[in-house]
Coordinates of C-alpha atoms and ligand atoms in Angstrom, one line a residue:
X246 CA 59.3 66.1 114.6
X247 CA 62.5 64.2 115.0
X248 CA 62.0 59.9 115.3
X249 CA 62.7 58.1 118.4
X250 CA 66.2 57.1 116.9
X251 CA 67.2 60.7 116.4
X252 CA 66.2 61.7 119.4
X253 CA 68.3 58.9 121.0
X254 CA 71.2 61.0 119.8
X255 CA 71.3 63.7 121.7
X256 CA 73.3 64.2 124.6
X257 CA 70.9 64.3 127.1
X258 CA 69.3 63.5 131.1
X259 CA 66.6 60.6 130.9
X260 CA 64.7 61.1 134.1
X261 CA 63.9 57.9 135.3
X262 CA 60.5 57.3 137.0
X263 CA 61.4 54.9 139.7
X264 CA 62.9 57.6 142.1
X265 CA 59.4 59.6 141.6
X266 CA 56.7 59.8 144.3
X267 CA 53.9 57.3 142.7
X268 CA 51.2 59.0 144.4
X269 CA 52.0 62.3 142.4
X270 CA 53.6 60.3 139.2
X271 CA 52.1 62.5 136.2
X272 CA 52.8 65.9 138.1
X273 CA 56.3 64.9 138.4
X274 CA 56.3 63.6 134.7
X275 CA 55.0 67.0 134.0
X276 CA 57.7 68.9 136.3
X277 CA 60.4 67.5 134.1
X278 CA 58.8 67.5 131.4
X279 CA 59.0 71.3 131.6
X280 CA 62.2 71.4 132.4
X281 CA 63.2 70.5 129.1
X282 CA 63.2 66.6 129.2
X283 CA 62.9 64.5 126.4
X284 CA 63.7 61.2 127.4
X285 CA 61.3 59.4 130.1
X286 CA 63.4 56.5 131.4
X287 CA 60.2 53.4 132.8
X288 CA 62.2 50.6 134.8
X289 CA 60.1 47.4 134.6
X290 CA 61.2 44.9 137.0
X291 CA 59.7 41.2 137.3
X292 CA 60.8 40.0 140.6
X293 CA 62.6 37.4 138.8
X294 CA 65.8 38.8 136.6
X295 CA 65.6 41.1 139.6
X296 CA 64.1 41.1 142.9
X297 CA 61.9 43.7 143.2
X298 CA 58.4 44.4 141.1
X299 CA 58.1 47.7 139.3
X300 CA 55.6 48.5 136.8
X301 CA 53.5 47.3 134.0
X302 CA 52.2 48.4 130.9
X303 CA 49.1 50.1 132.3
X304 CA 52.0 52.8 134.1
X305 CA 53.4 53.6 130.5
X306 CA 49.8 54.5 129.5
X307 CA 49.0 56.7 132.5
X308 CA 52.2 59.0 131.5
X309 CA 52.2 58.5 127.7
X310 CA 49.8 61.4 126.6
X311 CA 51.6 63.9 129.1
X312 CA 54.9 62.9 127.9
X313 CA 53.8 62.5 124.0
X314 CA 52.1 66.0 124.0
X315 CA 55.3 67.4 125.3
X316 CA 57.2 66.5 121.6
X317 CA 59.1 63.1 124.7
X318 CA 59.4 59.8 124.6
X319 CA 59.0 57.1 127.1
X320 CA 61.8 54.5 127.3
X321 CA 61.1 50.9 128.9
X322 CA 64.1 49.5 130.3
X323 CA 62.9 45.8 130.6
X324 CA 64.3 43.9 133.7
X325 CA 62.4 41.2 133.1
X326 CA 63.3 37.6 131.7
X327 CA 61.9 36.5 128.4
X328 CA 61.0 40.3 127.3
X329 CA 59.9 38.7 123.4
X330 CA 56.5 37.7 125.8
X331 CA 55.7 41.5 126.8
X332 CA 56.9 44.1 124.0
X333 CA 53.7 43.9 122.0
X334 CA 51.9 45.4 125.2
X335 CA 54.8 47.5 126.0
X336 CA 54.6 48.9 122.4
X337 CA 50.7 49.1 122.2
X338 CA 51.0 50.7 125.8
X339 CA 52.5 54.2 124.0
X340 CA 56.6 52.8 124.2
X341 CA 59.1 54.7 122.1
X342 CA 61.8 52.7 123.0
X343 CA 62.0 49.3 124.1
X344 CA 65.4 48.0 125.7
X345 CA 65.9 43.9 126.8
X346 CA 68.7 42.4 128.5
X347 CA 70.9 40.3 126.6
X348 CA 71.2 38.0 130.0
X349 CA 67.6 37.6 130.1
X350 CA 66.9 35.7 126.9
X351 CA 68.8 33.4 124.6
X352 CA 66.8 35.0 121.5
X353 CA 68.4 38.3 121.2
X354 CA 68.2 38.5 117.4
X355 CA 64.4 37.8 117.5
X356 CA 63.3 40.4 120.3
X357 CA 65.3 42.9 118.7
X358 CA 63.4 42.6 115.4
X359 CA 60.0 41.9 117.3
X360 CA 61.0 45.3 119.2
X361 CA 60.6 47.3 116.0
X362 CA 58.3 45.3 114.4
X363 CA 56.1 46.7 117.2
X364 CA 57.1 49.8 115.7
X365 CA 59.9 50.9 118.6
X366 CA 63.5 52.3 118.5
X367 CA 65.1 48.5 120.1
X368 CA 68.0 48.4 122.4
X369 CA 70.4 45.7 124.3
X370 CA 71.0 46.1 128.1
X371 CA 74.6 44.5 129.8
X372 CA 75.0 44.4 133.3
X373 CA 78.2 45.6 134.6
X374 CA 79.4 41.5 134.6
X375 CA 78.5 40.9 130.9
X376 CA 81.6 42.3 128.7
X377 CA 80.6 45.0 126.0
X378 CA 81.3 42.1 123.5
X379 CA 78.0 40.6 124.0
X380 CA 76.2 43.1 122.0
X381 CA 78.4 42.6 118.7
X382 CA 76.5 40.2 116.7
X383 CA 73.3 42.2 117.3
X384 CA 75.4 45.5 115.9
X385 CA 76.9 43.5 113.1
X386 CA 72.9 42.1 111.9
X387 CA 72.2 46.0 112.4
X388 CA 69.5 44.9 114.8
X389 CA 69.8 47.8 117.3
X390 CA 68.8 51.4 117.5
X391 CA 70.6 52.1 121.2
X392 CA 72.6 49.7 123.4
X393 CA 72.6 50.1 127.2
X394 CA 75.2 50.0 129.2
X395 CA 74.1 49.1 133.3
X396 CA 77.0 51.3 135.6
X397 CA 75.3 49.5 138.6
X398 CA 74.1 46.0 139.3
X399 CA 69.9 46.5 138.2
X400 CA 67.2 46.4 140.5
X401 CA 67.9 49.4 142.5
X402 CA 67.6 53.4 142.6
X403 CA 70.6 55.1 144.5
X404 CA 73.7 52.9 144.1
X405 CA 77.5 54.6 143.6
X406 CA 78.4 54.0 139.4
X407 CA 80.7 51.4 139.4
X408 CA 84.1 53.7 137.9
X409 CA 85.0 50.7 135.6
X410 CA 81.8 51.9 133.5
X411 CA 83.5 54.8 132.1
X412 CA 86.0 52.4 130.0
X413 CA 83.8 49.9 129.7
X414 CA 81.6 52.9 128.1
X415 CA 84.7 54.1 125.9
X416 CA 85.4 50.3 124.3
X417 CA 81.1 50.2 123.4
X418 CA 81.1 53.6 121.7
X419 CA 84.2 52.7 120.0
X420 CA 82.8 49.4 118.7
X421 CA 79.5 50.2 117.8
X422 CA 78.9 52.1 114.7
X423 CA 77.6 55.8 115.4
X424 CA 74.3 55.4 113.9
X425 CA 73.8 53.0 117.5
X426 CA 73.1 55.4 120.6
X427 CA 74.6 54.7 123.9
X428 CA 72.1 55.1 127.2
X429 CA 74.2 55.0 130.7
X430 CA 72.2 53.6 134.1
X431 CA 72.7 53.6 137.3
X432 CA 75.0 56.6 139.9
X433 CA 74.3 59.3 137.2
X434 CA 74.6 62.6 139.3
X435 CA 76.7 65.8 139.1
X436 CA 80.1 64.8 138.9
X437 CA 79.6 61.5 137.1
X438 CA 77.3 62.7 134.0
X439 CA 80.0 64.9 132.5
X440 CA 82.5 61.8 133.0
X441 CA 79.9 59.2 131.5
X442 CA 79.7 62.3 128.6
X443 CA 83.6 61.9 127.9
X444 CA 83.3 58.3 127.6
X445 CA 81.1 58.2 125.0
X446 CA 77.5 57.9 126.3
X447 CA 75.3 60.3 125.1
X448 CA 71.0 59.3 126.8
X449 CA 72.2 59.5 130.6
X450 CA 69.3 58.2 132.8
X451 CA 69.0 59.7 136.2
X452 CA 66.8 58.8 138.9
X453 CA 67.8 59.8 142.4
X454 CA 69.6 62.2 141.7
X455 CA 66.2 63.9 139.7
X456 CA 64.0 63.1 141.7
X457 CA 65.2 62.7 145.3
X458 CA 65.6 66.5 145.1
X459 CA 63.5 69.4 146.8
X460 CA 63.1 71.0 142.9
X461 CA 62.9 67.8 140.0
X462 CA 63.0 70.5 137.1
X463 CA 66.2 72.5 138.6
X464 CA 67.6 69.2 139.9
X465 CA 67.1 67.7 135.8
X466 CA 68.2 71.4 134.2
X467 CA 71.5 71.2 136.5
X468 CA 72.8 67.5 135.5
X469 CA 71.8 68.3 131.8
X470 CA 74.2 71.3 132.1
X471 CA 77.1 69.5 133.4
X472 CA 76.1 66.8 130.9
X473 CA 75.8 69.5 127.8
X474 CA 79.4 71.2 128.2
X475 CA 81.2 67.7 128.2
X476 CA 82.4 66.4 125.3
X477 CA 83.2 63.1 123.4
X478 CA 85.4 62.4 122.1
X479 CA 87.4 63.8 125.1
X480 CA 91.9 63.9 124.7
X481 CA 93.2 61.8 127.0
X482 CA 94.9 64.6 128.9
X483 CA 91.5 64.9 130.2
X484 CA 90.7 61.7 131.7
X485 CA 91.1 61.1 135.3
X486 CA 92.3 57.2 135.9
X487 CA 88.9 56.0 136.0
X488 CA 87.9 56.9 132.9
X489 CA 91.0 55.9 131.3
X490 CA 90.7 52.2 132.1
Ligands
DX5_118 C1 68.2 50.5 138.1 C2 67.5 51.2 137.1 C3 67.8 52.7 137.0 C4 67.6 53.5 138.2 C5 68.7 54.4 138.3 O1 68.1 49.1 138.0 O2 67.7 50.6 135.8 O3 67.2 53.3 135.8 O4 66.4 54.3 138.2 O5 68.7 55.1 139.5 P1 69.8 56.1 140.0 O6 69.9 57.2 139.0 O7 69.3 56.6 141.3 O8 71.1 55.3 140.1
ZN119 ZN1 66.8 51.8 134.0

């Protein structure tokens, strides 16, 4: 069975939770699940480093065994400030991957290392203000597994990616070294995941447009076509003017 890292590298939809119906949670797990989806994408919110309040660790346990038995892993996007307090639970919990914002501690270094002392793959978040160079120094200490990159303010399902995240998504894949996988968040549909493809991201996490649909499975096998016959790197000939920013 391939680690958490490896599996990281694969070019691939992350369904994320928060668009599901929570009153049907595992069944939609499971729908996706069978779909061919290895990547579950949890969005924990605080109501502090974002407004709204999301879930815990006790929602990462009531999908883990469903997801594990499938051969998946669940990734916890952390939106919440001072993350080094929570990944223990996180990790305990059944966590595969763990990622923290870089804007919502000043002890990057440490929770990175505490992220895979807890036996996780560890990744660094930016929001679309914070420039791809704040992730450097944890590359250069070889502290992370996957950095990503926020193509919408956080907080919120169903917001338009911001086009500026397709170069913004070229200059990260270009800095990091390859052994570093690069997750996209936020507007990933259709059209955008075989642009966010070109650019260099390869774990694409997509919540609305999974599932907001009639059909999660077909809605997931569709976007991981489009996402599967793109291709980094791409010539420039085939950028549009977004992506070439
Ligand atoms: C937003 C979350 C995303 C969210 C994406 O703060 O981090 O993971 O689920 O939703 P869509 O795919 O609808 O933009
Ligand atoms: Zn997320």
């Amino acid at each position: 069975m391939p680690s958490t890292a490896e599996q990281l590298h694969a070019v691939q939809i992350a369904p994320s939770i928060l668009s599901a119906d929570f009153g049907r949670l595992r069944a939609q797990v499971q729908d996706v699940l069978a779909a061919g989806a290895r990547v579950i994408h949890v969005d924990v919110m605080d109501g502090h480093f974002v407004p709204p309040i999301t879930f815990g660790p006790l929602v990462v346990e009531a999908i883990g065994d469903a997801v594990h038995a499938a051969g998946a892993i669940i990734d916890v996007h952390l939106m919440i400030e001072r993350p080094e307090r929570q990944v223990v639970e996180f990790a305990r919990a059944g966590a595969d991957s763990i990622t923290v914002h870089v804007e919502a501690t000043p002890h990057l270094h440490y929770v990175l290392a505490a992220v895979r002392e807890a036996g996780c793959a560890a990744s660094a978040a930016i929001n679309p203000g914070t420039p791809a160079a704040a992730v450097s120094e944890a590359a250069a200490a070889d502290s992370l597994d996957m950095v990503l990159c926020m193509s919408v303010d956080p907080g919120w399902g169903n917001q338009a990616l911001i086009p500026s995240s397709y170069g913004k998504l070229r200059r990260l894949r270009e800095q990091l070294p390859r052994s570093v996988a690069l997750e996209v968040d936020g507007g990933v549909h259709r059209e955008t995941a075989a642009r966010c493809v070109r650019a260099g991201a390869g774990v694409l996490v997509a919540g609305s447009a999974v599932f907001d649909a009639a059909d999660p499975g077909a809605a997931y096998l569709e976007l991981a076509a489009a996402a599967s016959a793109a291709r980094w790197p791409a010539p420039e000939a085939a950028l549009d003017a977004d992506e070439r920013r």
